[in-house]
């Protein structure tokens, strides 16, 4: 059983469409992070959300932390081919640092 | 700027062989981690360390061992390699264990067990 479950696992959309990726857990986190990973490279941090209900925007990407701090979402507006990659949420309920199951996004030109 | 350095980048092992993946960081981070990642999937924590001399199991420790004799180094040992250990391995470090701090990754080690 994964501590952080992401959905969907795979997503293929046309350029210009909107999408939302979800990260869910039964545990409470003091903060959650979102990463993007491209093939052959390590994950790169996009954002950290800390406060329950917090919303952060990074250009066309909007991140939200659930009120109960057990879940988070990533919304991409008008997706571009450059958004293609593996999106990972991550959090640390203690000393361990766990990653979610991952969402593989493909944006078709 | 070295950051987190892991070697080798690629390795092919035969079933039953052993090897060590090396990891070193020059940022004086207390926390270090080893993850494995299967294609298209998230990272699974193998082992982690909160400081020199201290190691703990993560989600998938079976078949692996680690040591942390210094702050800088955190090698991962594979004993009796199995095909199920074919994966990409990432070493990482951070200043603290909670996700409020950035975690820095090595470039990954691609391991194939045949």
Short mmCIF file of C-alpha atoms in Angstrom, two decimals:
data_model
loop_
_atom_site.label_atom_id
_atom_site.label_comp_id
_atom_site.label_asym_id
_atom_site.label_seq_id
_atom_site.Cartn_x
_atom_site.Cartn_y
_atom_site.Cartn_z
CA UNK A 1 0.00 0.00 0.00
CA UNK A 2 1.40 3.35 -1.06
CA UNK A 3 1.33 6.21 1.42
CA UNK A 4 0.63 8.70 -1.38
CA UNK A 5 -1.70 7.63 -4.19
CA UNK A 6 -1.86 9.64 -7.37
CA UNK A 7 -4.53 9.63 -10.05
CA UNK A 8 -4.69 9.22 -12.90
CA UNK A 9 -1.60 7.08 -13.44
CA UNK A 10 -1.45 7.93 -17.15
CA UNK A 11 -2.89 10.91 -19.00
CA UNK A 12 -2.69 11.74 -22.70
CA UNK A 13 -4.27 14.98 -23.85
CA UNK A 14 -4.24 17.41 -26.75
CA UNK A 15 -2.32 20.67 -26.58
CA UNK A 16 -4.52 23.42 -25.14
CA UNK A 17 -6.61 21.18 -22.90
CA UNK A 18 -6.82 21.50 -19.14
CA UNK A 19 -6.08 18.69 -16.68
CA UNK A 20 -5.97 17.93 -12.98
CA UNK A 21 -3.77 15.45 -11.14
CA UNK A 22 -4.65 14.27 -7.66
CA UNK A 23 -2.49 13.16 -4.75
CA UNK A 24 -4.28 11.45 -1.85
CA UNK A 25 -3.29 9.94 1.48
CA UNK A 26 -4.88 8.77 4.70
CA UNK A 27 -2.04 10.47 6.59
CA UNK A 28 -1.70 14.11 7.54
CA UNK A 29 1.33 15.96 6.20
CA UNK A 30 2.85 19.17 7.47
CA UNK A 31 3.55 19.98 3.83
CA UNK A 32 3.52 18.37 0.42
CA UNK A 33 5.74 18.89 -2.56
CA UNK A 34 5.19 18.45 -6.29
CA UNK A 35 7.98 17.36 -8.63
CA UNK A 36 8.29 16.95 -12.37
CA UNK A 37 10.62 14.39 -13.85
CA UNK A 38 11.79 14.00 -17.43
CA UNK A 39 13.14 10.73 -18.85
CA UNK A 40 16.70 9.99 -17.76
CA UNK A 41 16.77 12.67 -15.08
CA UNK A 42 16.00 13.02 -11.41
CA UNK A 43 12.85 14.76 -10.13
CA UNK A 44 12.84 18.56 -10.07
CA UNK A 45 10.92 20.43 -7.39
CA UNK A 46 7.99 22.55 -8.64
CA UNK A 47 6.37 23.75 -5.44
CA UNK A 48 5.89 23.17 -1.72
CA UNK A 49 2.46 23.69 -0.14
CA UNK A 50 2.42 24.14 3.61
CA UNK A 51 -0.92 25.48 4.87
CA UNK A 52 -4.21 23.58 4.65
CA UNK A 53 -6.30 25.09 1.87
CA UNK A 54 -3.29 26.86 0.38
CA UNK A 55 -3.29 27.59 -3.35
CA UNK A 56 -0.07 28.33 -5.22
CA UNK A 57 0.29 29.26 -8.86
CA UNK A 58 3.29 28.72 -11.07
CA UNK A 59 2.46 30.19 -14.49
CA UNK A 60 -0.15 27.77 -15.93
CA UNK A 61 0.16 25.35 -13.00
CA UNK A 62 -2.07 25.69 -9.93
CA UNK A 63 -1.37 23.66 -6.81
CA UNK A 64 -3.78 23.21 -3.93
CA UNK A 65 -3.29 21.65 -0.50
CA UNK A 66 -6.39 20.09 1.02
CA UNK A 67 -7.94 21.65 4.10
CA UNK A 68 -7.17 18.53 6.15
CA UNK A 69 -3.60 18.37 4.74
CA UNK A 70 -4.13 14.83 3.49
CA UNK A 71 -4.38 15.57 -0.21
CA UNK A 72 -3.25 17.91 -2.94
CA UNK A 73 -4.02 18.64 -6.55
CA UNK A 74 -2.16 20.00 -9.55
CA UNK A 75 -4.16 21.74 -12.28
CA UNK A 76 -2.58 22.63 -15.61
CA UNK A 77 -4.33 25.16 -17.83
CA UNK A 78 -3.86 25.06 -21.60
CA UNK A 79 -1.33 22.25 -21.53
CA UNK A 80 1.73 22.52 -23.77
CA UNK A 81 3.94 19.74 -25.19
CA UNK A 82 6.66 21.00 -22.88
CA UNK A 83 4.50 19.94 -19.91
CA UNK A 84 5.02 16.30 -20.87
CA UNK A 85 6.66 14.36 -18.05
CA UNK A 86 6.14 12.39 -14.88
CA UNK A 87 4.52 14.38 -12.07
CA UNK A 88 5.15 13.26 -8.52
CA UNK A 89 3.82 14.43 -5.20
CA UNK A 90 5.96 13.87 -2.12
CA UNK A 91 5.80 14.31 1.62
CA UNK A 92 7.48 13.36 4.85
CA UNK A 93 5.35 12.18 7.80
CA UNK A 94 8.50 12.04 9.90
CA UNK A 95 12.08 11.35 8.87
CA UNK A 96 11.16 9.34 5.80
CA UNK A 97 10.48 11.16 2.54
CA UNK A 98 7.87 9.41 0.41
CA UNK A 99 6.93 9.92 -3.20
CA UNK A 100 3.54 9.30 -4.76
CA UNK A 101 2.81 6.67 -7.36
CA UNK A 102 3.28 9.18 -10.19
CA UNK A 103 1.21 10.55 -13.07
CA UNK A 104 2.70 10.24 -16.53
CA UNK A 105 1.45 13.12 -18.69
CA UNK A 106 1.75 13.27 -22.46
CA UNK A 107 0.65 16.43 -24.26
CA UNK A 108 0.11 15.85 -27.97
CA UNK A 109 0.82 18.80 -30.28
CA UNK B 1 28.96 22.46 -7.87
CA UNK B 2 28.96 18.70 -7.25
CA UNK B 3 25.82 18.31 -5.10
CA UNK B 4 24.90 14.62 -4.97
CA UNK B 5 27.13 12.30 -6.97
CA UNK B 6 26.32 8.66 -7.54
CA UNK B 7 28.22 5.99 -9.42
CA UNK B 8 28.11 3.99 -11.60
CA UNK B 9 25.58 5.46 -14.02
CA UNK B 10 24.99 2.17 -15.80
CA UNK B 11 25.64 -1.40 -14.74
CA UNK B 12 24.66 -4.87 -15.88
CA UNK B 13 24.77 -7.60 -13.26
CA UNK B 14 24.28 -11.33 -13.50
CA UNK B 15 21.82 -13.02 -11.16
CA UNK B 16 23.51 -13.74 -7.85
CA UNK B 17 26.25 -11.14 -8.21
CA UNK B 18 26.76 -8.37 -5.70
CA UNK B 19 27.61 -4.73 -6.13
CA UNK B 20 27.69 -1.39 -4.37
CA UNK B 21 26.19 1.84 -5.65
CA UNK B 22 28.21 4.74 -4.36
CA UNK B 23 26.68 8.05 -3.26
CA UNK B 24 28.39 11.12 -1.90
CA UNK B 25 27.18 14.65 -1.20
CA UNK B 26 29.16 17.77 -0.47
CA UNK B 27 26.38 19.91 1.01
CA UNK B 28 26.83 18.71 4.61
CA UNK B 29 23.27 17.35 4.64
CA UNK B 30 22.31 15.13 7.53
CA UNK B 31 19.54 13.28 5.69
CA UNK B 32 20.27 10.92 2.85
CA UNK B 33 18.02 8.53 0.96
CA UNK B 34 18.10 5.74 -1.58
CA UNK B 35 15.15 5.27 -3.92
CA UNK B 36 14.38 2.91 -6.75
CA UNK B 37 12.13 3.80 -9.64
CA UNK B 38 10.54 1.42 -12.09
CA UNK B 39 9.51 2.73 -15.54
CA UNK B 40 6.69 5.29 -15.43
CA UNK B 41 6.27 4.88 -11.70
CA UNK B 42 7.01 6.89 -8.60
CA UNK B 43 10.07 6.51 -6.41
CA UNK B 44 10.07 3.94 -3.65
CA UNK B 45 12.21 4.52 -0.57
CA UNK B 46 14.71 1.74 0.05
CA UNK B 47 16.72 3.05 3.00
CA UNK B 48 17.36 6.39 4.60
CA UNK B 49 19.74 7.93 7.10
CA UNK B 50 19.31 10.87 9.44
CA UNK B 51 23.01 11.18 10.16
CA UNK B 52 26.33 9.40 10.29
CA UNK B 53 26.03 6.03 11.99
CA UNK B 54 22.22 5.91 11.70
CA UNK B 55 20.26 4.08 9.02
CA UNK B 56 16.65 2.93 8.76
CA UNK B 57 14.53 0.86 6.41
CA UNK B 58 12.16 2.48 3.97
CA UNK B 59 9.32 0.91 1.97
CA UNK B 60 11.31 -1.72 0.04
CA UNK B 61 14.52 -2.65 1.93
CA UNK B 62 14.66 -6.37 1.15
CA UNK B 63 17.72 -7.37 -0.85
CA UNK B 64 19.63 -4.21 0.00
CA UNK B 65 21.93 -2.93 2.70
CA UNK B 66 23.36 0.49 3.49
CA UNK B 67 25.92 2.09 5.74
CA UNK B 68 26.60 5.67 6.78
CA UNK B 69 30.08 5.92 8.23
CA UNK B 70 30.46 9.58 7.28
CA UNK B 71 28.09 12.49 6.66
CA UNK B 72 29.14 12.60 3.01
CA UNK B 73 28.80 8.97 1.94
CA UNK B 74 25.80 6.64 1.79
CA UNK B 75 26.57 3.51 -0.28
CA UNK B 76 23.85 1.02 -1.23
CA UNK B 77 24.81 -2.63 -1.35
CA UNK B 78 22.97 -5.23 -3.43
CA UNK B 79 23.62 -8.79 -2.31
CA UNK B 80 22.67 -11.71 -4.56
CA UNK B 81 21.19 -9.59 -7.34
CA UNK B 82 17.80 -10.67 -8.71
CA UNK B 83 15.94 -9.63 -11.90
CA UNK B 84 13.38 -7.84 -9.70
CA UNK B 85 16.13 -5.40 -8.76
CA UNK B 86 16.40 -4.15 -12.31
CA UNK B 87 15.52 -0.49 -11.88
CA UNK B 88 16.82 3.05 -11.77
CA UNK B 89 18.31 3.99 -8.43
CA UNK B 90 18.43 7.54 -7.10
CA UNK B 91 20.41 8.78 -4.16
CA UNK B 92 19.26 12.01 -2.53
CA UNK B 93 20.02 14.28 0.39
CA UNK B 94 18.33 17.06 2.32
CA UNK B 95 18.95 19.25 5.32
CA UNK B 96 16.01 17.76 7.22
CA UNK B 97 13.55 14.95 6.76
CA UNK B 98 10.36 16.93 6.42
CA UNK B 99 9.14 18.01 3.03
CA UNK B 100 9.54 21.69 3.86
CA UNK B 101 13.13 21.41 2.72
CA UNK B 102 14.35 20.73 -0.78
CA UNK B 103 15.63 17.28 -1.52
CA UNK B 104 18.57 17.06 -3.92
CA UNK B 105 18.95 14.11 -6.25
CA UNK B 106 21.85 12.41 -7.90
CA UNK B 107 21.66 11.70 -11.62
CA UNK B 108 20.52 8.12 -11.20
CA UNK B 109 22.06 4.70 -11.70
CA UNK B 110 20.54 2.34 -14.26
CA UNK B 111 20.91 -1.25 -13.10
CA UNK B 112 19.98 -4.30 -15.14
CA UNK B 113 20.09 -7.80 -13.65
CA UNK B 114 20.18 -10.58 -16.22
#
